[in-house]
PDB file of N, CA and C in Angstrom:
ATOM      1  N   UNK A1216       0.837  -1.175   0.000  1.00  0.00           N
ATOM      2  CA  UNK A1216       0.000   0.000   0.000  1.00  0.00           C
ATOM      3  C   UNK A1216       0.883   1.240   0.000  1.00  0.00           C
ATOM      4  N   UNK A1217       0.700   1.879  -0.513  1.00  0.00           N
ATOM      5  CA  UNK A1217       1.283   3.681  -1.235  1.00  0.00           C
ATOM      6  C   UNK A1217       0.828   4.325  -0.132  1.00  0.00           C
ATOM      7  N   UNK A1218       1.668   4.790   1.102  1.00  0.00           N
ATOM      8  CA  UNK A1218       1.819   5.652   2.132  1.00  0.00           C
ATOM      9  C   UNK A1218       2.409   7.217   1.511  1.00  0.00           C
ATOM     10  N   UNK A1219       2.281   8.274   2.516  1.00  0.00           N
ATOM     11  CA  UNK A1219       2.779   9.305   1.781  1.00  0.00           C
ATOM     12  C   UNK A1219       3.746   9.608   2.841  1.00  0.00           C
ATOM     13  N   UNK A1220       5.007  10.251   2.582  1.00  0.00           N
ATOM     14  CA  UNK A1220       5.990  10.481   3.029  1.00  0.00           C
ATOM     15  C   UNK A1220       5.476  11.148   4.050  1.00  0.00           C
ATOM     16  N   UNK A1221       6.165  11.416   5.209  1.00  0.00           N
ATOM     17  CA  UNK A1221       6.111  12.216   6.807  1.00  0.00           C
ATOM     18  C   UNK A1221       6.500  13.515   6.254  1.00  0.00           C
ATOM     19  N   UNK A1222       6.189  14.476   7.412  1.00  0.00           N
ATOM     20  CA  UNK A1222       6.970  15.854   6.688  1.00  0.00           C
ATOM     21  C   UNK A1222       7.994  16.309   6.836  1.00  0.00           C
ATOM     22  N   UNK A1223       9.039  15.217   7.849  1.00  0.00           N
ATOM     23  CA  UNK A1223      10.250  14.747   8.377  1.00  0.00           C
ATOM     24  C   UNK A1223      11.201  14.598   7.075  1.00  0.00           C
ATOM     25  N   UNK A1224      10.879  13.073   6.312  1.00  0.00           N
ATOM     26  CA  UNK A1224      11.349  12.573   4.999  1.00  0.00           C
ATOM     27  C   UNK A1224      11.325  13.462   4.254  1.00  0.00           C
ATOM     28  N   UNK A1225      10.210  14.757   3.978  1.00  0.00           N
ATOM     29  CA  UNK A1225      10.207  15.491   2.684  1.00  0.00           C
ATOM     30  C   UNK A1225      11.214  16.367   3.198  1.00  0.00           C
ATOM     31  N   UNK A1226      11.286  17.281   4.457  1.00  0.00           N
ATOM     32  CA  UNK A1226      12.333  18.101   5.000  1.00  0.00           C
ATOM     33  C   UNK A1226      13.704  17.470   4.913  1.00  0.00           C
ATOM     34  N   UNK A1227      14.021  16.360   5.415  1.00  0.00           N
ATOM     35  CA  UNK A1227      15.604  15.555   5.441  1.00  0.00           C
ATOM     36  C   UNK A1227      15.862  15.398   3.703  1.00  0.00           C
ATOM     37  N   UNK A1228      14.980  15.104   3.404  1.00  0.00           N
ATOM     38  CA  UNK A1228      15.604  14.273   1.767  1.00  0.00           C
ATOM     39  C   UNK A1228      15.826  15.909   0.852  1.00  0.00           C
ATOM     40  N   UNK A1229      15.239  16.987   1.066  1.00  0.00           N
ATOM     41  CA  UNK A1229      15.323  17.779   0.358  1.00  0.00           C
ATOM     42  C   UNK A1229      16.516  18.896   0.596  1.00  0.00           C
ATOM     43  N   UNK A1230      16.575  18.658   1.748  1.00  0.00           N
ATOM     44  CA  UNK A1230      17.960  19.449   2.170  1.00  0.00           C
ATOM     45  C   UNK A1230      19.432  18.251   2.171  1.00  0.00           C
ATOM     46  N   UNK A1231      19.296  17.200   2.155  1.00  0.00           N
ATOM     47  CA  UNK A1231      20.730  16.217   1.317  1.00  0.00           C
ATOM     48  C   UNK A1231      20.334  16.857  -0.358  1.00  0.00           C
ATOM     49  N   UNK A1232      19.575  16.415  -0.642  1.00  0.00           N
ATOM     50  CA  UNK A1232      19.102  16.840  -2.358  1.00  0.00           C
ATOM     51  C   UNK A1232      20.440  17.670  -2.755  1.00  0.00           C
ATOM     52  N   UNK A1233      20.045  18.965  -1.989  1.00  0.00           N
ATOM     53  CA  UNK A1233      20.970  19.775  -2.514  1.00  0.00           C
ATOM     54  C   UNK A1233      22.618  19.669  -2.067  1.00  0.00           C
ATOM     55  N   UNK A1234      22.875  19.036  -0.949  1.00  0.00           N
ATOM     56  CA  UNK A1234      24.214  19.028  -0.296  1.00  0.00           C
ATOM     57  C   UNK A1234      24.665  18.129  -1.112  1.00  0.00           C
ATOM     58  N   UNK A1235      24.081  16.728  -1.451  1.00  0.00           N
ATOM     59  CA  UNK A1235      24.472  15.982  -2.438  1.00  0.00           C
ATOM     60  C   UNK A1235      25.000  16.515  -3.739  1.00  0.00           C
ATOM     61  N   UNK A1236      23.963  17.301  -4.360  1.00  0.00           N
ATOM     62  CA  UNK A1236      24.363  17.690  -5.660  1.00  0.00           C
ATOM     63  C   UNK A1236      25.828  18.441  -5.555  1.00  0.00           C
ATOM     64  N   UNK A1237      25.509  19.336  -4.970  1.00  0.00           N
ATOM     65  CA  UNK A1237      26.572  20.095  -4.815  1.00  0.00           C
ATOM     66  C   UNK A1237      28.646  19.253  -4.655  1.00  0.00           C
ATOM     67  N   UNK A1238      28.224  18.231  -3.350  1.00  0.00           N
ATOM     68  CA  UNK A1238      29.892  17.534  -3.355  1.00  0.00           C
ATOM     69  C   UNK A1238      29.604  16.632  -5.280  1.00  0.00           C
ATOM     70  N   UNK A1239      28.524  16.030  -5.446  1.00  0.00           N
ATOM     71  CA  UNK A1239      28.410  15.507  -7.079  1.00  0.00           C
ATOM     72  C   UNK A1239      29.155  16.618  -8.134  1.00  0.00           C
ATOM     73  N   UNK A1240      28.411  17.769  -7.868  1.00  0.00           N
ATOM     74  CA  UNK A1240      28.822  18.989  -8.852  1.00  0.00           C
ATOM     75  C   UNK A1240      30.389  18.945  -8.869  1.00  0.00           C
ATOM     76  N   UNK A1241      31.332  19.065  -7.084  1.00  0.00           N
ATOM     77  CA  UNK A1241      32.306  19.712  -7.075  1.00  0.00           C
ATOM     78  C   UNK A1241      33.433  18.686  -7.540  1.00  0.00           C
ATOM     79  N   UNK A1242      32.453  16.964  -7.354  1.00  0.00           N
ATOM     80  CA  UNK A1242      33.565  16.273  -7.561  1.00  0.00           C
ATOM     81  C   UNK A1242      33.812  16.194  -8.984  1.00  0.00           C
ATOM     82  N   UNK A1243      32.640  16.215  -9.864  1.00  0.00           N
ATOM     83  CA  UNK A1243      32.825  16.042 -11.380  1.00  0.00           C
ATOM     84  C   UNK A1243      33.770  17.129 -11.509  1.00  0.00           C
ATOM     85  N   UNK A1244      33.414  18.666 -11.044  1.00  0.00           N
ATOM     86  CA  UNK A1244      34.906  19.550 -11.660  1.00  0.00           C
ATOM     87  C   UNK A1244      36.250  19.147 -11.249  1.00  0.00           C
ATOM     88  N   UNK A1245      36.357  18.335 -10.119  1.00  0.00           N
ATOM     89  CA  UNK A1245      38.009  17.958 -10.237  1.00  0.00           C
ATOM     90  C   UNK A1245      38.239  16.841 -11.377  1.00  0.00           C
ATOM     91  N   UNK A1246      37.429  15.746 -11.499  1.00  0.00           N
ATOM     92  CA  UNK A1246      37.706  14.777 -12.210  1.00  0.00           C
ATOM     93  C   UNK A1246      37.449  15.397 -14.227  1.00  0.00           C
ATOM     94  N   UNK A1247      37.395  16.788 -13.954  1.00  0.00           N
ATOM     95  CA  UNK A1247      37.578  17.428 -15.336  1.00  0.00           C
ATOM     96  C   UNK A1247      36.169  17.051 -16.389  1.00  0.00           C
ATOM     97  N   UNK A1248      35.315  16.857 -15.871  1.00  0.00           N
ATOM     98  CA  UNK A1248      34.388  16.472 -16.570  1.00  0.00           C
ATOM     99  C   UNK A1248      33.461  17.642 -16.940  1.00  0.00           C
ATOM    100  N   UNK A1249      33.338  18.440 -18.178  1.00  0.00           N
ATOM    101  CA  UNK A1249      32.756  19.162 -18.602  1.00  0.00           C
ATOM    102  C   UNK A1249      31.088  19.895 -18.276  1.00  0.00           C
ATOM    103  N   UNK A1250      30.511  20.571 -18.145  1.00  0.00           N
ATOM    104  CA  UNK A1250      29.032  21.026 -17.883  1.00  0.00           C
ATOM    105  C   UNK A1250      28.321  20.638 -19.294  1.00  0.00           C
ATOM    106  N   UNK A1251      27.463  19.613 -18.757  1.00  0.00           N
ATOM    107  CA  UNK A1251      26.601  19.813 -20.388  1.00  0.00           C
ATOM    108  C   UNK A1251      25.475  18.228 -19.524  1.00  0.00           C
ATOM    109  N   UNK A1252      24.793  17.866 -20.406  1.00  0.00           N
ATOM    110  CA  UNK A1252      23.354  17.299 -20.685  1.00  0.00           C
ATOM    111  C   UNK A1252      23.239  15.957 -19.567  1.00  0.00           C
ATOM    112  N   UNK A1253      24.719  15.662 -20.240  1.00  0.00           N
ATOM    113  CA  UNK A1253      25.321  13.987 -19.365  1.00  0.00           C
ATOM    114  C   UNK A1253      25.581  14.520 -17.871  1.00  0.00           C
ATOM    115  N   UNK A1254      26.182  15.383 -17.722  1.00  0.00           N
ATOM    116  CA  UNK A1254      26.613  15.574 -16.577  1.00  0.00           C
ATOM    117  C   UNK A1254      25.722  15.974 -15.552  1.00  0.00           C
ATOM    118  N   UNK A1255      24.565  16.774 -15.996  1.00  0.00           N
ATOM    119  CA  UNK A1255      23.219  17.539 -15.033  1.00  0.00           C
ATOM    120  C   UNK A1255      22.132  16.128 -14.943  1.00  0.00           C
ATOM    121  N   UNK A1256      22.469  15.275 -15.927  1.00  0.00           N
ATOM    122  CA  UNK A1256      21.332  14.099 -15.691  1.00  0.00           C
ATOM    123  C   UNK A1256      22.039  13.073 -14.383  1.00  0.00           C
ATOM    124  N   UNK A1257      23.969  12.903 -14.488  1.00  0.00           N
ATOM    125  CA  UNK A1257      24.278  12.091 -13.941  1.00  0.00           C
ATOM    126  C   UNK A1257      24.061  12.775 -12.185  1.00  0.00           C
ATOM    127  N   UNK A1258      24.281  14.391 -12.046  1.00  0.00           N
ATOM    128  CA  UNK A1258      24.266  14.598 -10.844  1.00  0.00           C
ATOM    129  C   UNK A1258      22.735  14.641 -10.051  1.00  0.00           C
ATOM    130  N   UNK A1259      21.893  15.091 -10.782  1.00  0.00           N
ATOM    131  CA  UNK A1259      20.238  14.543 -10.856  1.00  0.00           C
ATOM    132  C   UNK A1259      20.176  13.026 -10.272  1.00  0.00           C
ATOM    133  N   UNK A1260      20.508  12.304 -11.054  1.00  0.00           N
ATOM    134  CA  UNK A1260      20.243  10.788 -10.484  1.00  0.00           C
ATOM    135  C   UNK A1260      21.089  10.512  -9.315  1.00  0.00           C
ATOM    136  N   UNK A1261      22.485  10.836  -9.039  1.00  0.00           N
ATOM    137  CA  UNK A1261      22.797  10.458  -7.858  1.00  0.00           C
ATOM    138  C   UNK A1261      21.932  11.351  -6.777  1.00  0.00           C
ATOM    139  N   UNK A1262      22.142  12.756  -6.471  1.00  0.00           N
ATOM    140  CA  UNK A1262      21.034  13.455  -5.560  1.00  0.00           C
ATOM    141  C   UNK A1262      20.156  12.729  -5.231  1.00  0.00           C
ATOM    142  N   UNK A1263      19.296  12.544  -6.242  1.00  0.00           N
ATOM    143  CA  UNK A1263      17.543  11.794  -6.127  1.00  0.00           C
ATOM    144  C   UNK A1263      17.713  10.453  -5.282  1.00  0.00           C
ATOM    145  N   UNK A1264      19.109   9.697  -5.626  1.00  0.00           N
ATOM    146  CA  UNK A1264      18.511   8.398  -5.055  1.00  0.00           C
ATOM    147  C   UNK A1264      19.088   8.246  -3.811  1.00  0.00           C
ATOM    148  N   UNK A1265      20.434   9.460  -3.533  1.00  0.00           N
ATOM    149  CA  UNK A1265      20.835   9.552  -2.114  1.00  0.00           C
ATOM    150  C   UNK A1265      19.884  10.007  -1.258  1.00  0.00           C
ATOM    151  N   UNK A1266      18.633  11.164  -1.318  1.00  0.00           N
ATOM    152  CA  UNK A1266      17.703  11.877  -0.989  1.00  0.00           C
ATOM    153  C   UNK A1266      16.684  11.003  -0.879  1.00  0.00           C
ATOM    154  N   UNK A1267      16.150   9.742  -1.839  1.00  0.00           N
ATOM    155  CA  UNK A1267      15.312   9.378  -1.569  1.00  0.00           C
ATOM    156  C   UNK A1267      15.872   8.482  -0.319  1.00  0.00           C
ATOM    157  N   UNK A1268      17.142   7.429  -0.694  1.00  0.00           N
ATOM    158  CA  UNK A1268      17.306   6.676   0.897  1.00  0.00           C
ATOM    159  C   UNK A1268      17.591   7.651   2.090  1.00  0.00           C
ATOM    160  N   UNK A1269      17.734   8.828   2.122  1.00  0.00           N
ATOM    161  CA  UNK A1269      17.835   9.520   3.639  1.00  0.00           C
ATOM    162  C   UNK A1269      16.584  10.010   4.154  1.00  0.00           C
ATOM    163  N   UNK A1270      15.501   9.612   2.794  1.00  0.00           N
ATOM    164  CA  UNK A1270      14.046  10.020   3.638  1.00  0.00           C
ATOM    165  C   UNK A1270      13.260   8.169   3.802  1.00  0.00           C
ATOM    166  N   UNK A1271      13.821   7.434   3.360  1.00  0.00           N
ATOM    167  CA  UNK A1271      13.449   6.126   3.502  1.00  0.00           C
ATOM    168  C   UNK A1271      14.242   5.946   5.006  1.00  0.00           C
ATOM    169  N   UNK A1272      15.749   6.826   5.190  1.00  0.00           N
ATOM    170  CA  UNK A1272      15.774   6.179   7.099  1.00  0.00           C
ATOM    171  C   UNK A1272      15.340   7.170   7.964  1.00  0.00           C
ATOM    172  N   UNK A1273      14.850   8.075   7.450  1.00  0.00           N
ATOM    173  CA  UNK A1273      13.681   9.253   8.495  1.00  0.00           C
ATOM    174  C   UNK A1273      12.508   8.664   8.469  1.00  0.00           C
ATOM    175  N   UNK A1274      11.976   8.086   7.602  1.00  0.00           N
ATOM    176  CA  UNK A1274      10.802   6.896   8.082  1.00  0.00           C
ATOM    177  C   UNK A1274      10.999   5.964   8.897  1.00  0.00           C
ATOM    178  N   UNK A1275      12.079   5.101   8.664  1.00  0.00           N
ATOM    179  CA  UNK A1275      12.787   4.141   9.251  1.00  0.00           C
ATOM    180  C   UNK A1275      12.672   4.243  11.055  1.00  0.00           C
ATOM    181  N   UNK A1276      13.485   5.634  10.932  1.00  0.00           N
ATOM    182  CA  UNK A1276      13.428   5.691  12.348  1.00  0.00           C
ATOM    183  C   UNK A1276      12.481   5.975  13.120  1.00  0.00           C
ATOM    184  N   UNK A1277      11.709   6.919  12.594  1.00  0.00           N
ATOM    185  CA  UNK A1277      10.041   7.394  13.365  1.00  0.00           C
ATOM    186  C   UNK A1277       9.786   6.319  13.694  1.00  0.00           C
ATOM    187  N   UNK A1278       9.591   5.518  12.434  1.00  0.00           N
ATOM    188  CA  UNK A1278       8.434   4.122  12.678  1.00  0.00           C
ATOM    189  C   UNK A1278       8.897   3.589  14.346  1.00  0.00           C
ATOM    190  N   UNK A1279      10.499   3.340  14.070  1.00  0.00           N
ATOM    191  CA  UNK A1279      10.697   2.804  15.177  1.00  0.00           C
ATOM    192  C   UNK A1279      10.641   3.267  16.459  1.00  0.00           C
ATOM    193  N   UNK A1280      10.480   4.760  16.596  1.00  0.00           N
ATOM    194  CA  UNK A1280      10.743   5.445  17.927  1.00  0.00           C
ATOM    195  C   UNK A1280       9.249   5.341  18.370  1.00  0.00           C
ATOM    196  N   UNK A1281       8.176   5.888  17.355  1.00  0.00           N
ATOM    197  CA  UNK A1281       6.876   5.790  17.893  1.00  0.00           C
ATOM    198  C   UNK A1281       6.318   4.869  17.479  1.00  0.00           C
ATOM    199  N   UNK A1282       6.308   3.857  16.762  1.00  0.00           N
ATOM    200  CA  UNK A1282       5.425   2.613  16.557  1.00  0.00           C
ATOM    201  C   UNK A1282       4.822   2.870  15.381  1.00  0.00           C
ATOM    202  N   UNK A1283       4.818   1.885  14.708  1.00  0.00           N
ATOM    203  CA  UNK A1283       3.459   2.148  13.370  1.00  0.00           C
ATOM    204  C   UNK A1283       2.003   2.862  13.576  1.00  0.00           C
ATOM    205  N   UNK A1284       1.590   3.025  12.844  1.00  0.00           N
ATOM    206  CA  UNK A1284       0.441   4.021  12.476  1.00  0.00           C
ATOM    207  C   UNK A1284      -0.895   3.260  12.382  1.00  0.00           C
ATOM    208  N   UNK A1285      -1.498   3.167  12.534  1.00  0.00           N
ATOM    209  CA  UNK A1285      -2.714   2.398  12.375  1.00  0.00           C
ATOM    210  C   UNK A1285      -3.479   3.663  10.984  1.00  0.00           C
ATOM    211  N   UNK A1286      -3.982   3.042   9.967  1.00  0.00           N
ATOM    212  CA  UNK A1286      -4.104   3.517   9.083  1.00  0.00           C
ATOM    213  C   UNK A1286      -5.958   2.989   8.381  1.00  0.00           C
ATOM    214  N   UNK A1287      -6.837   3.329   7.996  1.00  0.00           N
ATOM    215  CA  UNK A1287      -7.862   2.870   7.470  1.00  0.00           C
ATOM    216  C   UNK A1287      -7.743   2.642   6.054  1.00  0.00           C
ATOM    217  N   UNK A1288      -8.131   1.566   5.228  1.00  0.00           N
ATOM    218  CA  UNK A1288      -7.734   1.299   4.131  1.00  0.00           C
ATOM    219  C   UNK A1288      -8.489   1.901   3.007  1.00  0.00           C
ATOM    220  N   UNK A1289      -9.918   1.412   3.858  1.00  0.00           N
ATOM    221  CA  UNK A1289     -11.193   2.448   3.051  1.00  0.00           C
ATOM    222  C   UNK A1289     -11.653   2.964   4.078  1.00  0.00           C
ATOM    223  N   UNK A1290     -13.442   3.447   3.765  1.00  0.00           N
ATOM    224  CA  UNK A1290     -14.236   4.145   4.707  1.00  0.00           C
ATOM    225  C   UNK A1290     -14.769   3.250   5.609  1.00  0.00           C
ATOM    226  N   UNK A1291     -14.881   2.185   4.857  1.00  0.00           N
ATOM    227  CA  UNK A1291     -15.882   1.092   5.229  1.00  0.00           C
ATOM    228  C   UNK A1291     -14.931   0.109   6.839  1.00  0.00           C
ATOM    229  N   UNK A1292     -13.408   0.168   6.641  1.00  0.00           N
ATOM    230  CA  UNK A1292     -12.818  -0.156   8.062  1.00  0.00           C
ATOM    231  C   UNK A1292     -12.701   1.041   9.114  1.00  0.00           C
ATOM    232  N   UNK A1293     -13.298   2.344   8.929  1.00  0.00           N
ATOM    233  CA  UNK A1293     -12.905   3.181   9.805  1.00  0.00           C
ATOM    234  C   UNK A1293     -13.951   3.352  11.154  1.00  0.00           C
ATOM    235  N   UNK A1294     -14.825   2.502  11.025  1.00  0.00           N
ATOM    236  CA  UNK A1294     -15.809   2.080  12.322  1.00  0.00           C
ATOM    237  C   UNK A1294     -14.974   1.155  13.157  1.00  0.00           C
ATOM    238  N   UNK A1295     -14.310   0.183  12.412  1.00  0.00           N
ATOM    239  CA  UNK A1295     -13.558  -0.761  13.292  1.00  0.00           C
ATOM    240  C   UNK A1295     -12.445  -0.271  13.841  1.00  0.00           C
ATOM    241  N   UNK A1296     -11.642   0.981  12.963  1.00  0.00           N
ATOM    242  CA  UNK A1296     -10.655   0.886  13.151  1.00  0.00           C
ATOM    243  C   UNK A1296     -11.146   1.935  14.285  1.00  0.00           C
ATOM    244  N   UNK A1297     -12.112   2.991  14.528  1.00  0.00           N
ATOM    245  CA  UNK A1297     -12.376   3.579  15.726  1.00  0.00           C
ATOM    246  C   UNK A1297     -12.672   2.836  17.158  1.00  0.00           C
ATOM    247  N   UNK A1298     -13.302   1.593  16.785  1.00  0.00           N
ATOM    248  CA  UNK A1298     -13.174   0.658  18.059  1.00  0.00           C
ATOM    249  C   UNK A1298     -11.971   0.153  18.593  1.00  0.00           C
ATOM    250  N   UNK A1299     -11.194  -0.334  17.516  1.00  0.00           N
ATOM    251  CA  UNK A1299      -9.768  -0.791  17.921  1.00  0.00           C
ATOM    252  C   UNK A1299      -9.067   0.614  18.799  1.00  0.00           C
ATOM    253  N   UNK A1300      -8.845   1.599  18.002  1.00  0.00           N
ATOM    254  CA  UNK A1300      -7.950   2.954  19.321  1.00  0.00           C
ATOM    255  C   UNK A1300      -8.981   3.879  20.400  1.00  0.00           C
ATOM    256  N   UNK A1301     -10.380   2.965  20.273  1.00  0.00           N
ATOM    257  CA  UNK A1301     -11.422   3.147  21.932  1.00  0.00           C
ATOM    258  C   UNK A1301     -11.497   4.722  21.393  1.00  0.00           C
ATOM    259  N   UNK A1302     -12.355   5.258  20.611  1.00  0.00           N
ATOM    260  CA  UNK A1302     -12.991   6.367  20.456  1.00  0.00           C
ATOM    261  C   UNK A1302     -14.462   6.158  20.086  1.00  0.00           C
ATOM    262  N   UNK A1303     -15.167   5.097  19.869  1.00  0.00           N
ATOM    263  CA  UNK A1303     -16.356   4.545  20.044  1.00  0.00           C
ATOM    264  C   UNK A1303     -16.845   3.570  21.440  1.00  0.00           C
ATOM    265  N   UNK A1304     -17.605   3.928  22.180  1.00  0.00           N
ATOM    266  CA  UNK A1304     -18.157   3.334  23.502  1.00  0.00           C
ATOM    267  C   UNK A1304     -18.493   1.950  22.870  1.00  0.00           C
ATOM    268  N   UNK A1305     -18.158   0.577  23.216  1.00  0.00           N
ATOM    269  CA  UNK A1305     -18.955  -0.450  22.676  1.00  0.00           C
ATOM    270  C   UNK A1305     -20.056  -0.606  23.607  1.00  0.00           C
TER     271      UNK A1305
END
């Protein structure tokens, strides 16, 4: 099931985003590698996928500090799921 990121993961992953790019940027200019099409796609893809795993262990860790989430799948479990965390009197 397709959860949506915390606002933890979107804050952490977006501020590596850029710190990433940037040591990516500085290392391609020592290793002499020119500015152009290849180079903005290759520092793009590393960023993105370092950014996405540093907001995959800001999930990681929440989950673990406070426990999973109890979540309703549709409308139709959210009667039960109000009995299960006792906000309906049985």
């Amino acid at each position: 099931m397709f959860l949506l990121p915390s606002i933890w993961n979107l804050i952490i992953s977006t501020i590596v985003f850029f710190i990433v790019a940037w040591y990516v940027r500085r290392f391609l200019n020592e290793q002499g590698m020119h500015n152009g099409t290849k180079r903005g796609i290759l520092v793009f893809a590393i960023a993105s996928v370092v950014s996405m795993g540093a907001g995959e262990a800001v999930d990681w860790s929440q989950e673990k500090i406070e426990g999973k989430k109890l979540t309703a799948k549709s409308s139709a479990d959210l009667p039960h799921l109000m009995k299960v965390i006792n906000q309906i009197p049985q």
